[in-house]
C-alpha positions in Angstrom: 1.6 -15.9 -21.7 0.2 -18.8 -19.8 2.7 -20.6 -17.6 3.4 -24.1 -18.8 1.6 -26.8 -16.8 3.8 -29.6 -15.6 2.4 -32.9 -14.4 4.5 -34.3 -11.5 3.8 -38.0 -10.8 4.9 -38.9 -7.3 5.9 -42.4 -8.1 5.3 -45.0 -5.4 3.0 -43.3 -2.9 4.7 -45.0 0.1 8.2 -44.1 -1.0 9.9 -40.7 -0.8 8.2 -39.5 -4.0 5.3 -37.6 -2.3 7.6 -35.9 0.1 10.1 -34.6 -2.5 7.2 -33.6 -4.8 5.5 -31.6 -2.1 8.8 -29.9 -1.2 9.6 -28.8 -4.7 6.0 -27.8 -5.7 5.8 -25.7 -2.5 9.1 -24.0 -3.4 7.9 -23.2 -7.0 4.3 -22.2 -6.2 3.6 -18.7 -7.3 6.3 -18.4 -9.9 5.0 -17.3 -13.2 7.2 -19.5 -15.4 5.4 -22.8 -14.5 2.4 -24.4 -12.9 3.2 -27.7 -11.2 0.5 -30.2 -10.6 1.0 -33.2 -8.4 -0.6 -36.4 -9.8 -1.6 -38.6 -6.9 -4.3 -39.3 -4.5 -5.1 -36.2 -2.5 -4.7 -38.1 0.8 -1.2 -39.2 -0.3 -0.1 -35.5 -0.7 -1.8 -34.5 2.5 0.2 -37.2 4.4 3.4 -36.0 2.8 2.7 -32.3 3.6 1.9 -33.3 7.2 5.1 -35.3 7.6 7.1 -32.3 6.2 5.3 -29.8 8.3 4.7 -27.6 5.2 2.5 -24.5 5.6 0.7 -25.0 2.3 -2.9 -25.6 1.1 -3.7 -28.6 -1.1 -6.2 -27.9 -3.8 -7.8 -30.8 -5.7 -8.3 -30.0 -9.4 -9.8 -32.0 -12.2 -9.0 -29.8 -15.2 -5.4 -29.4 -16.3 -6.0 -25.9 -17.5 -6.9 -24.6 -14.1 -4.8 -21.5 -13.4 -2.3 -21.7 -10.6 -3.6 -20.4 -7.2 -0.2 -18.9 -6.5 2.1 -19.0 -3.6 1.2 -21.3 -0.7 -1.0 -23.7 -2.8 -0.1 -27.0 -4.3 -2.5 -28.3 -6.9 -3.3 -32.0 -7.0 -4.9 -33.9 -9.8 -6.5 -36.5 -7.6 -6.2 -40.0 -9.2 -8.8 -41.5 -6.8 -7.1 -44.9 -6.6 -6.4 -45.2 -2.9 -8.9 -42.8 -1.4 -8.1 -42.3 2.3 -7.0 -45.9 3.0 -3.3 -45.5 2.5 -0.8 -48.3 2.6 2.0 -48.1 5.2 5.1 -46.1 4.4 8.0 -48.1 3.0 6.3 -51.4 2.2 6.0 -53.1 -1.2 2.2 -53.0 -1.8 0.2 -53.9 -4.9 -2.2 -51.0 -4.3 0.6 -48.5 -4.2 1.9 -50.0 -7.4 -1.5 -49.6 -9.0 -1.6 -46.0 -7.9 1.8 -45.2 -9.4 0.8 -46.7 -12.7 -2.5 -44.8 -12.8 -0.7 -41.5 -12.2 1.8 -42.2 -15.0 -1.1 -43.1 -17.4 -3.0 -39.9 -16.5 0.0 -37.6 -16.8 1.1 -39.2 -20.1 -2.3 -38.9 -21.7 -2.4 -35.2 -20.6 0.9 -34.6 -22.3 -0.1 -36.5 -25.4 -3.3 -34.4 -25.6 -1.2 -31.3 -25.1 -3.0 -30.4 -21.9 0.3 -30.2 -20.1 3.8 -29.1 -21.4 5.5 -32.2 -19.9 5.7 -34.6 -17.1 8.2 -35.0 -14.3 8.3 -38.4 -12.8 9.1 -39.5 -9.2 10.6 -43.0 -8.4 8.5 -46.1 -8.7 9.0 -49.5 -7.2 9.0 -52.1 -9.9 8.1 -55.0 -7.6 5.0 -53.1 -6.4 4.1 -52.3 -10.1 4.4 -56.0 -11.0 2.4 -57.0 -7.9 -0.4 -54.7 -9.1 -0.7 -56.9 -12.2 1.1 -54.6 -14.6 3.3 -56.2 -17.2 5.5 -53.1 -17.7 9.2 -53.7 -16.9 9.6 -50.1 -15.8 9.0 -46.5 -16.4 10.7 -46.3 -19.8 8.8 -49.3 -21.2 5.5 -48.0 -19.8 6.0 -44.6 -21.4 6.9 -46.2 -24.7 3.7 -48.2 -24.8 1.6 -45.3 -23.8 3.0 -43.1 -26.5 3.4 -45.7 -29.2 7.2 -45.3 -29.3 9.6 -48.3 -29.6 13.0 -46.6 -29.7 14.0 -44.4 -26.7 17.3 -43.0 -25.5 18.4 -41.7 -22.1 19.8 -38.3 -21.8 21.5 -37.3 -18.5 21.6 -33.6 -17.8 24.1 -32.0 -15.5 23.2 -28.4 -14.9 25.7 -27.6 -12.1 28.7 -27.5 -14.5 31.8 -25.4 -14.1 30.5 -22.9 -16.6 27.5 -20.6 -15.8 24.4 -21.3 -17.9 26.0 -24.4 -19.5 24.4 -27.8 -19.4 26.2 -31.0 -20.1 24.0 -33.7 -21.7 25.2 -37.3 -21.7 23.9 -40.0 -24.0 24.5 -43.8 -23.9 25.4 -46.1 -26.8 24.3 -49.0 -24.6 22.3 -49.1 -21.5 20.9 -51.9 -19.3 23.1 -54.8 -20.2 26.2 -56.4 -18.8 29.5 -54.8 -19.6 30.4 -57.9 -21.7 27.3 -57.7 -23.7 27.6 -53.9 -24.1 31.1 -54.4 -25.7 29.7 -57.0 -28.0 26.8 -54.7 -29.0 29.1 -51.9 -30.3 29.4 -51.8 -34.1 30.2 -49.0 -36.6 26.6 -48.8 -37.6 25.1 -48.7 -34.1 27.7 -46.1 -33.2 26.8 -43.9 -36.1 23.1 -44.2 -35.2 23.8 -43.3 -31.6 25.9 -40.2 -32.7 23.2 -39.0 -35.1 20.4 -39.5 -32.5 22.3 -37.7 -29.8 23.1 -34.8 -32.1 19.5 -34.5 -33.1 18.3 -34.6 -29.5 20.6 -31.8 -28.6 19.1 -29.7 -31.3 15.5 -30.5 -30.3 16.3 -29.7 -26.7 17.5 -26.3 -27.4 21.2 -26.4 -28.6 21.2 -24.7 -32.0 24.7 -25.8 -33.0 25.6 -28.8 -30.8 29.2 -29.7 -29.9 29.1 -33.4 -29.5 32.0 -35.7 -28.4 32.3 -39.5 -28.4 33.9 -41.1 -25.3 36.5 -43.7 -26.0 36.1 -47.1 -24.5 39.6 -48.3 -23.5 42.2 -46.7 -21.2 44.0 -43.8 -23.0 41.7 -44.4 -25.9 43.3 -47.7 -26.6 46.8 -46.4 -27.1 46.7 -47.2 -30.9 45.7 -50.8 -30.1 47.9 -51.5 -27.2 45.0 -51.5 -24.7 42.2 -52.6 -27.0 41.2 -52.1 -30.7 37.6 -50.9 -30.4 38.7 -47.3 -31.0 40.5 -48.4 -34.2 37.8 -50.8 -35.5 34.6 -49.2 -34.4 34.6 -45.8 -32.7 37.0 -43.9 -35.0 35.5 -45.2 -38.2 32.1 -44.2 -37.0 33.2 -40.7 -36.2 34.9 -40.4 -39.6 31.8 -41.6 -41.3 29.6 -39.0 -39.6 32.1 -36.2 -40.3 32.4 -37.3 -44.0 28.7 -36.9 -44.3 29.0 -33.2 -43.8 25.8 -32.6 -41.9 27.6 -31.9 -38.7 30.9 -32.7 -37.0 31.6 -34.8 -33.9 34.8 -35.1 -31.9 36.5 -38.2 -30.7 36.9 -40.8 -29.6 38.3 -39.0 -26.6 39.6 -40.9 -23.5 36.9 -41.1 -20.9 39.1 -39.8 -18.1 39.3 -36.5 -20.0 36.1 -36.0 -22.1 33.6 -35.6 -19.2 35.9 -33.0 -17.6 36.0 -31.2 -21.0 32.2 -31.3 -21.2 31.8 -29.9 -17.7 34.1 -27.0 -18.5 32.1 -26.0 -21.5 34.0 -27.5 -24.5 31.1 -29.8 -25.4 27.3 -29.7 -25.1 26.9 -33.5 -25.3 29.0 -36.6 -24.8 28.1 -40.1 -26.1 29.0 -42.6 -23.4 29.7 -46.1 -24.5 28.1 -48.0 -21.6 25.9 -47.4 -18.6 28.3 -46.8 -15.8 30.8 -44.8 -17.9 28.4 -41.9 -18.0 26.6 -42.5 -14.8 29.7 -42.6 -12.6 31.1 -39.4 -14.2 27.9 -37.4 -13.8 26.8 -38.6 -10.5 30.2 -38.3 -8.9 30.4 -34.7 -10.0 26.9 -33.8 -8.9 24.6 -36.6 -7.7 21.7 -34.3 -6.8 22.0 -32.2 -9.9 22.0 -35.1 -12.4 18.6 -35.9 -13.9 17.3 -38.1 -16.7 15.4 -37.1 -19.8 13.7 -39.7 -22.0 14.6 -38.8 -25.6 12.5 -40.3 -28.4 9.1 -39.8 -26.7 6.7 -37.3 -28.4 6.3 -35.7 -25.0 8.7 -34.0 -22.6 9.7 -36.3 -19.7 12.3 -35.5 -17.1 12.9 -37.7 -14.1 14.7 -38.2 -10.9 17.4 -40.8 -11.2 17.1 -42.5 -7.8 14.8 -45.0 -6.1 12.0 -44.9 -3.7 14.2 -45.0 -0.5 11.7 -47.0 1.4 14.0 -47.0 4.4 13.5 -43.3 5.0 10.1 -42.8 3.5 7.6 -40.9 5.8 10.3 -39.4 8.0 10.4 -36.0 6.4 14.2 -36.2 5.8 14.4 -37.1 2.1 16.6 -34.9 0.0 14.6 -33.2 -2.8 17.6 -32.1 -4.7 17.2 -34.4 -7.7 13.5 -33.7 -8.0 14.2 -30.0 -7.9 16.7 -30.4 -10.7 14.3 -32.5 -12.7 11.5 -30.0 -12.3 13.8 -27.1 -13.2 15.0 -28.9 -16.3 11.4 -29.5 -17.4 10.7 -25.7 -17.1 13.8 -25.0 -19.3 12.8 -27.6 -21.9 9.1 -26.7 -22.0 9.6 -24.1 -24.8 10.8 -26.9 -27.1 7.9 -29.3 -26.7 6.3 -28.6 -30.1 9.5 -29.6 -31.9 10.0 -32.7 -29.7 6.4 -33.7 -30.5 6.8 -33.2 -34.2 10.0 -35.2 -34.4 9.0 -38.2 -32.3 5.2 -38.6 -32.7 4.6 -42.0 -34.4 3.3 -41.6 -37.9 
């Protein structure tokens, strides 16, 4: 069986993305369960390898189906945007922004054309992207436009749980909005939709019989209305409506100070968080480097680091590659499910 090819976009070429990409692809080179391909200018990867002092060969390829050369070789799909004239490390630069966009476009097209099993994305700098003339608000919006998808969800994955071989996957009923607006956005219908989408995503990403729980919003789950009535008026009715449908069962609402611990200890495969920081704080406090992001709703597999470009340490060879390593490892584990993901989310 041919090892799945994974396109790894380095993100902003003057951030830590090239360094953490080089570190991880050097570690995985030669393994027969994957073939990682860096998507960047060859000179960008050479500079990163030099900074890190890695004893590896860089091989420029132009065909995604090129077999891996094995241990000690990092394959690079040369985007040809910057050439040898590289911007300085750690500086917002329009050319760097243009290079990061080009890499995402190339990798996404390869995934849509089924030339690679999935993409793993490094951190971009939005200001640099905007300076390049791109109108994309960020990675997620860009991927949506490139794949023709309008509805996407974020799925956090924590692999380093308290139970061997157990992953905890965290979903979000609301994402990038103020806490006040997030509270106002919660309704029975939107909660039911979020529950159903999360459950389906768990199935598509390899959990045959998902155990999903809904996190409560208020302290102690509202204490029967003493500390808030969202559980009574929104969350509990949504859970009851889903369970009454009979297609599957969901637990909750469960107080947030307990439900994430329960998930980490194996009781649940997935948890629906009610707002951005509720799920982020729980997962990242437990394992910052092991928490990665998967964009659910795309007809391609996309895993990602969940940190920024770290311009302040870029080019120093000291960046921690832990989150990139976790994102890459997650992509390997999800690669067998790509056909189902594509069939479910490909726009008709």
